[in-house]
Short mmCIF file of C-alpha atoms in Angstrom, two decimals:
data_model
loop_
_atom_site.label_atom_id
_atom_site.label_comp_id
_atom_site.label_asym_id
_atom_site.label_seq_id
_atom_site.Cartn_x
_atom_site.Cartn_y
_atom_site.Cartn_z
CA UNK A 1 92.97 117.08 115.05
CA UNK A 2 94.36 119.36 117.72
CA UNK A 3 92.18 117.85 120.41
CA UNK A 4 93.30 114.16 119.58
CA UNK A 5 97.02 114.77 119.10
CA UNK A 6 97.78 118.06 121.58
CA UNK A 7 99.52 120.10 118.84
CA UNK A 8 98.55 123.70 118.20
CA UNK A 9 95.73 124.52 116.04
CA UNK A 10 96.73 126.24 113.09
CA UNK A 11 93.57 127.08 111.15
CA UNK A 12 92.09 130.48 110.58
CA UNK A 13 88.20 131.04 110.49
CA UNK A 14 87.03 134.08 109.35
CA UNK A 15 83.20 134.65 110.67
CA UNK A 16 81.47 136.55 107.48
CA UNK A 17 78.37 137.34 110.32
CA UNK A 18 77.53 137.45 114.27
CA UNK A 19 78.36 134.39 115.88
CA UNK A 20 78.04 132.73 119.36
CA UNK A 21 81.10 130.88 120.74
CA UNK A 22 81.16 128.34 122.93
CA UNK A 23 84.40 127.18 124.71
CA UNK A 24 85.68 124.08 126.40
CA UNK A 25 88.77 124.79 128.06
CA UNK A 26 91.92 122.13 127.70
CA UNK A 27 91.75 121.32 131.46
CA UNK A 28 88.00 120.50 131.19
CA UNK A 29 88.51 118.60 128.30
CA UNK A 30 91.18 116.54 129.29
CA UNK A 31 89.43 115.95 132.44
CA UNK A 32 86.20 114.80 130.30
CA UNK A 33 88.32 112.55 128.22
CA UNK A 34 89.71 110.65 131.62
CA UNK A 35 86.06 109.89 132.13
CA UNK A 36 84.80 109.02 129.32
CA UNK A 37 87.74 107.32 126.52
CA UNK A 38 85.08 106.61 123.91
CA UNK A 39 85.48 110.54 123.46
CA UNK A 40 88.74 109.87 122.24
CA UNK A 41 87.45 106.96 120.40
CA UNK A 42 85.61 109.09 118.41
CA UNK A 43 87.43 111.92 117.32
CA UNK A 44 90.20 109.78 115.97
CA UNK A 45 87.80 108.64 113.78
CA UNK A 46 86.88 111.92 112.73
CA UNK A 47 90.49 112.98 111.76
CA UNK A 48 91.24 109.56 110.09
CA UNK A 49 87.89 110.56 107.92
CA UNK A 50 89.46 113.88 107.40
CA UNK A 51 93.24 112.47 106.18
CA UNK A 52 94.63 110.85 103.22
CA UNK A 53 90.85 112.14 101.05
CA UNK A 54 92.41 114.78 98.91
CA UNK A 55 95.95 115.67 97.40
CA UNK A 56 96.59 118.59 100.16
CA UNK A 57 95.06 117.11 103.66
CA UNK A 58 95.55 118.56 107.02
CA UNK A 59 98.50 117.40 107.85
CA UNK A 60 100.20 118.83 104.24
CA UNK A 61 102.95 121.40 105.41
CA UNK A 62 102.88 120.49 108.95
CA UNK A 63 106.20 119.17 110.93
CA UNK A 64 106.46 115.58 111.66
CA UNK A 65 109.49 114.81 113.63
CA UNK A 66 112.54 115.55 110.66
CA UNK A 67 109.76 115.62 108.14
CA UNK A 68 106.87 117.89 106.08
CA UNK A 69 104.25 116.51 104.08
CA UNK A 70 103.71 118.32 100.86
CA UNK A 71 100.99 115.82 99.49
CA UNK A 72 99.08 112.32 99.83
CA UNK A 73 100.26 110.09 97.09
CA UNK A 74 98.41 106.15 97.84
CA UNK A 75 95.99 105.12 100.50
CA UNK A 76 94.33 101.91 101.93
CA UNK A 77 92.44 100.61 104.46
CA UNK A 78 94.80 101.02 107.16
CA UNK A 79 97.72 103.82 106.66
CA UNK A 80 97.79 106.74 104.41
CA UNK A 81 101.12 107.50 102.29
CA UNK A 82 102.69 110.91 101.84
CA UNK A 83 105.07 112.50 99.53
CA UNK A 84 107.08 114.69 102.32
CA UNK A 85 110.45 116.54 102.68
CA UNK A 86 113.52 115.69 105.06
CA UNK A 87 114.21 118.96 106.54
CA UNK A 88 117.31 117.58 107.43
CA UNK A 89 119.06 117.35 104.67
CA UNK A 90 116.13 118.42 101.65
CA UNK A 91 115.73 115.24 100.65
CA UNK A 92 112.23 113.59 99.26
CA UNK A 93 110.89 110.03 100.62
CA UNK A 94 107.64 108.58 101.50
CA UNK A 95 105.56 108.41 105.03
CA UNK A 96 103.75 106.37 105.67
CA UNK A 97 101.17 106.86 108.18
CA UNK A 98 98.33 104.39 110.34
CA UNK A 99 95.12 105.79 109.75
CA UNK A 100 94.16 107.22 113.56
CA UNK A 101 90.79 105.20 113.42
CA UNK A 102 93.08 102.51 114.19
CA UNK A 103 95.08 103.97 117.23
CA UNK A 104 93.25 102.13 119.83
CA UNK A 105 92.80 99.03 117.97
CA UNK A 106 96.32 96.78 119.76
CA UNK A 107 95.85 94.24 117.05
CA UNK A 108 96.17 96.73 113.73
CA UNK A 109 99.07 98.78 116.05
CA UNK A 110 100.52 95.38 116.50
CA UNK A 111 100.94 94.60 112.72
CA UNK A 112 102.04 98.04 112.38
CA UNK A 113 104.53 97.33 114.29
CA UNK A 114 105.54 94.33 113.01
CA UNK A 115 106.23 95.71 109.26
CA UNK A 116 108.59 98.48 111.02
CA UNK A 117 110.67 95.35 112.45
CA UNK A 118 110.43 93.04 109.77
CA UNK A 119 111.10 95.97 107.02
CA UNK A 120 114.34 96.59 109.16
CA UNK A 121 115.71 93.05 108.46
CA UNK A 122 114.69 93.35 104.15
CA UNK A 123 117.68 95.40 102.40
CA UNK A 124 117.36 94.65 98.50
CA UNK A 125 116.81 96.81 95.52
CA UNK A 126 113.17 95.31 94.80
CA UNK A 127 112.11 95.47 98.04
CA UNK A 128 110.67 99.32 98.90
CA UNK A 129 113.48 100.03 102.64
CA UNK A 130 112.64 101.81 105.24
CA UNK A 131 114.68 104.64 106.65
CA UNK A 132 113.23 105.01 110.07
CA UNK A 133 109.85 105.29 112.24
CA UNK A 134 108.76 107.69 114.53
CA UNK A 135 105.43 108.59 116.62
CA UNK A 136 103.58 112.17 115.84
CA UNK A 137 100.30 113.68 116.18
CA UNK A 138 99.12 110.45 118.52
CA UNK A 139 99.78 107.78 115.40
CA UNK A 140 103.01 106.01 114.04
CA UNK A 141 104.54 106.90 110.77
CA UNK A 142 107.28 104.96 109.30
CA UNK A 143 109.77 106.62 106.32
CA UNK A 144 109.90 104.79 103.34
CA UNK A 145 111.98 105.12 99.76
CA UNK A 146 109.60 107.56 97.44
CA UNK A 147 109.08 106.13 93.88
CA UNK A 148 108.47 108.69 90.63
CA UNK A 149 106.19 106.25 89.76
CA UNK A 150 102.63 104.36 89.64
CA UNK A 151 102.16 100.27 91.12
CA UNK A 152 101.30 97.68 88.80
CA UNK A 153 97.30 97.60 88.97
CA UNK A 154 97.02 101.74 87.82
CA UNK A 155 99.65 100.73 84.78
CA UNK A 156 97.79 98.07 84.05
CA UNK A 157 94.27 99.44 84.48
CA UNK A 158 95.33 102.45 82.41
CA UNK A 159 97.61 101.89 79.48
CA UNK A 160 96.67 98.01 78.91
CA UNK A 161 98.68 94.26 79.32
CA UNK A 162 102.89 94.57 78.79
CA UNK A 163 104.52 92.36 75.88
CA UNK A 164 105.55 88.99 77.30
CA UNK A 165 109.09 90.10 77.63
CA UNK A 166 108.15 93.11 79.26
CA UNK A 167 106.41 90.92 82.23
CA UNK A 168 109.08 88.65 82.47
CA UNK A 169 111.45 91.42 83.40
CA UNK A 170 108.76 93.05 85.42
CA UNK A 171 108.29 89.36 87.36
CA UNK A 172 111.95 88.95 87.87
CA UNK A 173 112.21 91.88 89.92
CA UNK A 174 109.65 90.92 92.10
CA UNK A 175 111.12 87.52 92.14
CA UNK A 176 114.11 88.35 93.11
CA UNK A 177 112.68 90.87 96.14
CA UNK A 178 110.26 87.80 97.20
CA UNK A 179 113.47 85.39 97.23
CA UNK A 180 115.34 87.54 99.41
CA UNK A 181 112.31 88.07 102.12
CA UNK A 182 111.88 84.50 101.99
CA UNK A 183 116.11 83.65 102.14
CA UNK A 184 115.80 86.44 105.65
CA UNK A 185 112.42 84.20 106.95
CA UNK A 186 110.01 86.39 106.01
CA UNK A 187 106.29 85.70 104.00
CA UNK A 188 104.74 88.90 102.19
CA UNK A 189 100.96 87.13 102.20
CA UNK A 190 99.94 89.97 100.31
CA UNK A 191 101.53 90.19 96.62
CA UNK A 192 99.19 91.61 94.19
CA UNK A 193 100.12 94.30 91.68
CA UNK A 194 99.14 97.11 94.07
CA UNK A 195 101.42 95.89 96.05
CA UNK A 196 104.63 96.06 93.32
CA UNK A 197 105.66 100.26 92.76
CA UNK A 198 107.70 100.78 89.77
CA UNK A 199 109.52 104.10 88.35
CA UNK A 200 110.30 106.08 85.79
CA UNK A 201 113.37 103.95 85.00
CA UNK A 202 111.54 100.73 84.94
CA UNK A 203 112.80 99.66 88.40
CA UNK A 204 110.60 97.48 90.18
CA UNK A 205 109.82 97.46 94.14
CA UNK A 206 107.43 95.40 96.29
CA UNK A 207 106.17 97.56 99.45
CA UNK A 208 103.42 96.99 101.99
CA UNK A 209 104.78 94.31 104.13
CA UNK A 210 101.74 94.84 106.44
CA UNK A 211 100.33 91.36 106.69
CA UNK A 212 103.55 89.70 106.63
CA UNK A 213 104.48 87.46 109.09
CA UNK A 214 107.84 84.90 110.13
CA UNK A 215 108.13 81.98 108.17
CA UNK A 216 109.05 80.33 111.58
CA UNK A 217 106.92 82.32 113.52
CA UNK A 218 104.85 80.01 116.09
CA UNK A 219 100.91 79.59 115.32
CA UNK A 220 99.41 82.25 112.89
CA UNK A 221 96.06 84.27 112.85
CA UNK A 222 92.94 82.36 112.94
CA UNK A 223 90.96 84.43 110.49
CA UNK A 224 92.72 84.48 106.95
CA UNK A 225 94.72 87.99 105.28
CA UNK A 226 95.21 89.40 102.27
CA UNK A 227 93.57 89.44 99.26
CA UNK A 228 91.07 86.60 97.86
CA UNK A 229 91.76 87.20 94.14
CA UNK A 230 95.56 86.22 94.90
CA UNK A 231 95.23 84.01 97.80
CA UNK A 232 95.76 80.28 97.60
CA UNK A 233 93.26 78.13 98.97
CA UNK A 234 95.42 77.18 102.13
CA UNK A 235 95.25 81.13 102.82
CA UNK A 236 91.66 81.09 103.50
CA UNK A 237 92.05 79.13 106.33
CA UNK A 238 95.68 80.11 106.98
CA UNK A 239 96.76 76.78 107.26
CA UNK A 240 99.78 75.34 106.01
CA UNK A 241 101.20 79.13 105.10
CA UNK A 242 104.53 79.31 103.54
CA UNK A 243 106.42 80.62 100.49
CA UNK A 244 104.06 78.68 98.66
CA UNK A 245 101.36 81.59 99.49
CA UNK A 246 103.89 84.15 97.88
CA UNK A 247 104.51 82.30 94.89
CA UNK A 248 100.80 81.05 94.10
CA UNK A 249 100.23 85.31 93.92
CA UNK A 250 103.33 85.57 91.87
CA UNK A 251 101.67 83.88 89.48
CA UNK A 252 97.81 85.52 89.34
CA UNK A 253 100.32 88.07 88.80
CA UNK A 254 102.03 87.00 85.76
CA UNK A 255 98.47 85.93 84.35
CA UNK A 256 97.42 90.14 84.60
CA UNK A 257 101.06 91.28 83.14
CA UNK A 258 100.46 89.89 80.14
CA UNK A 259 96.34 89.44 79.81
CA UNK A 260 95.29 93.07 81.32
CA UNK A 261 92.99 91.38 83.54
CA UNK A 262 92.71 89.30 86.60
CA UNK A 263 92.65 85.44 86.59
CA UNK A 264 89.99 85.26 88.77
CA UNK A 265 88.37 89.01 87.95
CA UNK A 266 85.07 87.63 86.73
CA UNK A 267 83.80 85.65 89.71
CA UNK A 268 82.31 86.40 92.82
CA UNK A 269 83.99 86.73 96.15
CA UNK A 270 81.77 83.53 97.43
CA UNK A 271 82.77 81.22 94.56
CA UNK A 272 86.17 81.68 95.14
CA UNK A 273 87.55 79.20 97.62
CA UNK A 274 86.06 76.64 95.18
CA UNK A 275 87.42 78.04 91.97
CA UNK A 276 90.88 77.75 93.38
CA UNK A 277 90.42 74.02 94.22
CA UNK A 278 89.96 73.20 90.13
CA UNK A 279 93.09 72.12 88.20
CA UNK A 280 94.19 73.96 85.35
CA UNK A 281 93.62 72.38 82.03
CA UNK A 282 94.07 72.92 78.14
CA UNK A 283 91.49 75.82 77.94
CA UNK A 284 92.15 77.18 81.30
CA UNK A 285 93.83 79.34 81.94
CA UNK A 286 93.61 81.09 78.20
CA UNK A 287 96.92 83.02 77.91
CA UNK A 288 98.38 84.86 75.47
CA UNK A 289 102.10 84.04 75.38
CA UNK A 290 104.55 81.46 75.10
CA UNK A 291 104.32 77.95 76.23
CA UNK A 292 106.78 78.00 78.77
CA UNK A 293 105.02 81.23 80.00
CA UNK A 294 101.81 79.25 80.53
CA UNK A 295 103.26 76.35 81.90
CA UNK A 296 104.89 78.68 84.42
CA UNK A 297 101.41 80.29 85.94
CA UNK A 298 99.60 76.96 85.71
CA UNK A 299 102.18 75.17 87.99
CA UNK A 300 102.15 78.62 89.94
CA UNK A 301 98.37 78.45 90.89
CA UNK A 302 98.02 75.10 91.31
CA UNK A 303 95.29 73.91 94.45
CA UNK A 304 97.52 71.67 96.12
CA UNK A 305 100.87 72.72 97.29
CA UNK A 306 102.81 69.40 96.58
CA UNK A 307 101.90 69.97 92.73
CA UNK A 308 103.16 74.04 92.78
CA UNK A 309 106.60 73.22 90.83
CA UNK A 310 107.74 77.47 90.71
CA UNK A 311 111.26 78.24 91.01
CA UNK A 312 112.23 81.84 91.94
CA UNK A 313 115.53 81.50 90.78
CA UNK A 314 114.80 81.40 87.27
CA UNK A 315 111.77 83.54 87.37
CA UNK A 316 114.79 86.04 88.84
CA UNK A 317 117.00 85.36 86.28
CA UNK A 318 114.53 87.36 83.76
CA UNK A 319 115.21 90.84 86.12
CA UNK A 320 116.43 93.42 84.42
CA UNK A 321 114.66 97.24 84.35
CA UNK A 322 112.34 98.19 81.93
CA UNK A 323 112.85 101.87 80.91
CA UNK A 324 110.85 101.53 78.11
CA UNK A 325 107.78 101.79 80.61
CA UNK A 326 108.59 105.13 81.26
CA UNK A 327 106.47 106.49 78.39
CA UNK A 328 103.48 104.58 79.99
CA UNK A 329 104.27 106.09 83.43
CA UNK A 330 103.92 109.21 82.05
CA UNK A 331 100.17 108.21 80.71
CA UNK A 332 99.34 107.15 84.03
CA UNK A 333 100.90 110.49 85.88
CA UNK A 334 99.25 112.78 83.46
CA UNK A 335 95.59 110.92 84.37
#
């Protein structure tokens, strides 16, 4: 880590027996690195295999800019999230950071990037704000609200399906966050309930904006993102993307509130595209709940965009927070 980002090297070895030491001196390195950048390549790789594996990580206790991590609390494929401490004033809040594998790759920097800007523009109580960005240790970090919480899919996974008027407050809240990022021009492409945080209080927030995009944004990427199990067919191909993408998830999501599972959880990845093109009908989906709350999902994941009849300002009109999750939360926390 010290080599890759410049900063001091802070740990201590102890040698229990005789040793040999060989040593590269900075000027020879950073000479050796000029010549050869696959060096560099390489050891950011190492440190992004060394970061966001284990609740105390390298980078725990260290200063970042106005900030100290104190522990890794979510990861992905990209960026790893902290718990961490504003020195400047001893408040708590989330960082998230881009995994250093990707520090050389202008396209994953890019969307990055792009979150930071388009996370500056969302200000709403279901959508997770941002408080700032900065660059440390050679990789970006952005700082994000902190949650006391779990997402969806570990709430789900662990303490079983909510009551039907549980999800409908649940799904209003993230209505009423996907309204407003569509109202400012902006798609999420990525809803799932990994995606949605909620706290101790029941409040509901979605976060990870990273494969977002401008509704009115000109062209889009020519290889489809997010993720298949909430995708609408158009996503594959990433043609004709719009809100429609957002709200076709909302409702795979509404399916796994209330069923504990996912509506297409059984299948395999390679069957999908074609599962999506078939029409709901009286056996399919099976859900247990209302009619209206049936009706709701079916139109929701409908193939064909012209037959997706969702509005997400009545879906919104169910908000309201659920404290009575907080006993679940706890489950989840204690696991």
């Amino acid at each position: 880590i010290s080599m890759i980002t410049g900063e001091p090297c802070t740990a201590d070895v102890v040698a229990k027996s005789p040793i040999r030491a060989l040593v590269l001196p900075v000027d020879a390195f950073d000479e050796m690195r000029l010549d050869h950048p696959e060096i560099e390549i390489a050891l950011s790789q190492l440190v992004s295999d060394r970061l966001g594996y284990q609740a105390r990580d390298a980078l725990c206790g260290k200063k970042l800019d106005a900030y100290r991590p104190q522990r890794c609390i979510g990861t992905g494929a990209m960026g790893v999230v902290y718990e961490a401490t504003n020195e400047s004033n001893d408040s708590r809040c989330a960082l998230k950071m881009l995994r250093h594998r990707f520090i050389y790759n202008p396209r994953v920097v890019s969307r990055f990037e792009q979150e930071v800007d388009l996370l500056r523009g969302l200000q709403h109580p279901n959508i997770v704000s941002m408080k700032g960005h900065f660059v440390a240790y050679k990789t970006r970090f952005m700082v994000l609200d902190l949650y006391n919480g779990t997402d969806l899919r570990a709430l789900i996974r662990d303490t079983g399906p909510l009551d039907e008027e549980t999800a409908k407050a649940v799904l209003g809240q993230i209505a009423d966050g996907l309204r407003h990022a569509h109202q400012s021009g902006v798609l999420h492409l990525d809803l799932k309930p990994a995606n949605i945080l909620i706290d101790q209080q029941g409040h509901v927030a979605i976060t990870d904006f990273g494969l977002s995009k401008l509704i009115e944004s000109d062209g889009c990427d020519s290889e489809s993102v997010g993720t298949p199990l909430y995708m609408p067919p158009e996503q594959f191909t990433m043609t004709n993307v719009g809100t429609h993408c957002d709200t076709y998830a909302l409702g795979c999501i509404a399916f796994d509130l209330v069923m504990g599972e996912r509506l297409y959880g059984h299948h395999p990845s390679m069957e999908l595209v074609d599962l999506k093109f078939v029409e709901p009908y009286e056996d399919w989906p099976y859900i247990e709940a209302s009619t209206d709350y049936r009706d709701m999902v079916c139109d929701a994941v409908r193939p064909f965009v012209c037959d997706r009849k969702v509005d997400l300002d009545i879906i919104a009109s169910w908000a309201r927070d659920v404290p009575e999750l907080g006993k679940r939360l706890s489950k989840v926390q204690q696991r």
